[in-house]
Tab-separated table of C-alpha atoms in Angstrom:
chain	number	residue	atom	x	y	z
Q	1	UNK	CA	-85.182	213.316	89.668
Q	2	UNK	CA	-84.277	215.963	92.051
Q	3	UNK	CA	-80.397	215.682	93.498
Q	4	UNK	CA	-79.331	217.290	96.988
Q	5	UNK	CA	-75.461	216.935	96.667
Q	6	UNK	CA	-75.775	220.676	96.736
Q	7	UNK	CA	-78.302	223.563	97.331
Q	8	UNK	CA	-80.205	225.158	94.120
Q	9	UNK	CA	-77.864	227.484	92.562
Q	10	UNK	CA	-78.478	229.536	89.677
Q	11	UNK	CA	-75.449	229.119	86.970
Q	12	UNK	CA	-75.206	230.735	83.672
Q	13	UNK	CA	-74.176	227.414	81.203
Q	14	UNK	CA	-73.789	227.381	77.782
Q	15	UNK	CA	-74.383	224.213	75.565
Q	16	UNK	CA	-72.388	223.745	72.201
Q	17	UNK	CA	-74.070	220.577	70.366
Q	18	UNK	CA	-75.165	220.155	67.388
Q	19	UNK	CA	-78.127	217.515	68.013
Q	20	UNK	CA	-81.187	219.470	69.204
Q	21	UNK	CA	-82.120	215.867	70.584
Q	22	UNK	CA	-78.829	215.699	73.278
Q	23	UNK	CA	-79.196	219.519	73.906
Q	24	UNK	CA	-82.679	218.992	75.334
Q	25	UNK	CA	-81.840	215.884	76.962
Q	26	UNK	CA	-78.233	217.808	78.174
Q	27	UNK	CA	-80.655	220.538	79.340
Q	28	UNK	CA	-83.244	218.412	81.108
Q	29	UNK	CA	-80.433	217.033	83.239
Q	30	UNK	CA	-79.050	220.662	84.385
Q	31	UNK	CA	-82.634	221.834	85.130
Q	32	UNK	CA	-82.880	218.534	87.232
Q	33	UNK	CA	-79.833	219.539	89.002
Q	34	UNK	CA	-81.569	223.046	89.517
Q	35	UNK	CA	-84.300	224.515	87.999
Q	36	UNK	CA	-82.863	227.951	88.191
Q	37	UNK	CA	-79.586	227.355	85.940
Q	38	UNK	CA	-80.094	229.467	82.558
Q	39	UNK	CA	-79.343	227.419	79.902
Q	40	UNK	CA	-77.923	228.797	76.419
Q	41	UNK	CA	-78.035	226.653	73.748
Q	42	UNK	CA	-75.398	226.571	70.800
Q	43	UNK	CA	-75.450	224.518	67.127
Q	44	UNK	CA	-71.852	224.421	67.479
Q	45	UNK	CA	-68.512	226.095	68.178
Q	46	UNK	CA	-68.597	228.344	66.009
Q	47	UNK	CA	-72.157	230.139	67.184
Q	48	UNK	CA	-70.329	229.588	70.702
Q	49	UNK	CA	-67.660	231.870	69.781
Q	50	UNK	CA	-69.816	234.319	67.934
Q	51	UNK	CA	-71.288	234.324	71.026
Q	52	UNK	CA	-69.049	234.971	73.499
Q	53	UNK	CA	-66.993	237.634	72.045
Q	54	UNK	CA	-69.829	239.812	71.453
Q	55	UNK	CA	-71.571	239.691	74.857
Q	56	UNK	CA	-70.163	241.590	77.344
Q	57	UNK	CA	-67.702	240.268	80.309
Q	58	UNK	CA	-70.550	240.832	82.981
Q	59	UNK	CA	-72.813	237.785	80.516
Q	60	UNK	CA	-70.459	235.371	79.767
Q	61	UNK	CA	-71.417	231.836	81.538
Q	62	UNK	CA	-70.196	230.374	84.296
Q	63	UNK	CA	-70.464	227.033	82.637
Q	64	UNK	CA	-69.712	225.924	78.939
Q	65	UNK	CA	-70.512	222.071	77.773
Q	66	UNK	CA	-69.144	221.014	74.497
Q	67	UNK	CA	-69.329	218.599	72.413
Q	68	UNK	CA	-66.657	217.214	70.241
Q	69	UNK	CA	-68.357	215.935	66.833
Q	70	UNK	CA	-69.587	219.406	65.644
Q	71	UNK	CA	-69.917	220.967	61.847
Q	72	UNK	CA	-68.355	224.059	60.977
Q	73	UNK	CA	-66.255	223.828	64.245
Q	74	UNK	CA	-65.556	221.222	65.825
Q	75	UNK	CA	-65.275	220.585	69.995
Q	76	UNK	CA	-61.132	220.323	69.938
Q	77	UNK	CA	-60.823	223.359	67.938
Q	78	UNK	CA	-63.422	225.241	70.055
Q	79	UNK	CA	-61.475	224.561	72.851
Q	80	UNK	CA	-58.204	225.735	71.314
Q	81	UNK	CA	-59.813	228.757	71.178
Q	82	UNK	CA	-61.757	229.035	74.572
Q	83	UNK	CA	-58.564	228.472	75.510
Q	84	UNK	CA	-56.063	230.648	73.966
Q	85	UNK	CA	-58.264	233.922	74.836
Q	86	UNK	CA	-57.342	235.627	77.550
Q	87	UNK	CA	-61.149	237.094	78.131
Q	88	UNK	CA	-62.695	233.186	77.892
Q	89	UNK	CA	-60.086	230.976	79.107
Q	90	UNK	CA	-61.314	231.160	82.988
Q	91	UNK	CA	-64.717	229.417	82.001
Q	92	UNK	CA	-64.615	225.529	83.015
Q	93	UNK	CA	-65.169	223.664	80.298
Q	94	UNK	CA	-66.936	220.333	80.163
Q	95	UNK	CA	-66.516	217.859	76.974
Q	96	UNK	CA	-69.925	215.994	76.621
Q	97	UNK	CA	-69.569	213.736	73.988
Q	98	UNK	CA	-70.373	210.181	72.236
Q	99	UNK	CA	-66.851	209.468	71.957
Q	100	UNK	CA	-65.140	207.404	73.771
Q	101	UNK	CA	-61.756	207.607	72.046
Q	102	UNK	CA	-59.089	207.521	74.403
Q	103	UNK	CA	-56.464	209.798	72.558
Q	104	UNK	CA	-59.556	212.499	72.023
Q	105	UNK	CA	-59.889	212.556	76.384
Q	106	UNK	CA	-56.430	213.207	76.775
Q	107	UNK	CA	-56.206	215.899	74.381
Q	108	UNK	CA	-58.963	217.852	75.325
Q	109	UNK	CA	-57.706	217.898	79.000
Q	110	UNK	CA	-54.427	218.720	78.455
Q	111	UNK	CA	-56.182	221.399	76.016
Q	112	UNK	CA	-57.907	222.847	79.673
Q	113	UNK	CA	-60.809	221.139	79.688
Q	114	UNK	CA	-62.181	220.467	83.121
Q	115	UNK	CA	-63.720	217.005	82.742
Q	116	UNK	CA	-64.800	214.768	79.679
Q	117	UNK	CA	-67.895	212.855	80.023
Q	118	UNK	CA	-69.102	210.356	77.713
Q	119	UNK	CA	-72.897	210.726	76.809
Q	120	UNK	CA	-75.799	210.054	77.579
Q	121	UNK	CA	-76.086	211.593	81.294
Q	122	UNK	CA	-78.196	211.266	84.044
Q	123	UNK	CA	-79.274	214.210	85.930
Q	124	UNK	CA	-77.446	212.204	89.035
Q	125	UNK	CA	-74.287	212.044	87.239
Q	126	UNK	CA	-74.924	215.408	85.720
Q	127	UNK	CA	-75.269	216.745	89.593
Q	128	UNK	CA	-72.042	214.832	90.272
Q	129	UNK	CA	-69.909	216.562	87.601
Q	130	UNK	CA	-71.271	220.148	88.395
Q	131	UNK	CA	-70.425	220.026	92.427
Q	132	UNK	CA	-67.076	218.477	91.301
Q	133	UNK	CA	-66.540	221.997	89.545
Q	134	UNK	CA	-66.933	223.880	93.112
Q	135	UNK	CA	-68.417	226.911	90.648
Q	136	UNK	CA	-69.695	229.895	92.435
Q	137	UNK	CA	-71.990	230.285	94.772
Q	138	UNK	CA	-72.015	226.669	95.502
């Protein structure tokens, strides 16, 4: 379903999730929102990071949606260390997660995440979230 809260923008986003499943279902909802996002998907936070400190500062997304329950590295301590670098720390960062722990919400905001959004999501919802962000060129 097709959502006008906003006109078709094209945003860079990044995925961190370790269920191919969610990712595609994650995905499905962006492309809903607007066919021309590019969407990057990662296994988990550690691929993320890999990621992002070898592309160069003109690549790195506008977007990044996490998840917490990850191997190798999980969601909190991905977002430590979104957080802590200087050259990453301006991306908004979404949590998209099955948890619904209330101590894990209020860490990961006070952490800098930008909102924390219990799965699954709508592409409505999804829509929602992203105008909240007010993310160029909206």
């Amino acid at each position: 379903m097709r959502t006008n809260l906003k006109p078709a923008v094209s945003l860079s986003i990044m995925i961190a999730e370790d269920n191919v499943d969610h990712a595609e279902l994650i995905a499905d909802a962006l492309y809903d929102c607007s066919p021309q996002h590019k969407v990057t998907h990662l296994i988990d936070g550690a691929a993320l990071l890999e990621t992002l400190t070898s592309i160069d500062a003109n690549a790195l997304p506008d977007l990044i949606l996490l998840d917490l329950k990850m191997p190798r590295l999980n969601g909190i301590n991905t977002l430590k260390k979104l957080k802590s670098n200087t050259s990453l720390q301006h991306i908004p960062v979404m949590i998209l997660t099955t948890s619904c722990i209330e101590y894990e919400k209020r860490v990961c905001l006070a952490l800098g995440a930008t909102q924390f959004i219990t799965k699954p999501i709508d592409s409505t919802t999804m829509a929602s979230y992203l105008c909240s962000l007010s993310l160029p060129p909206w």
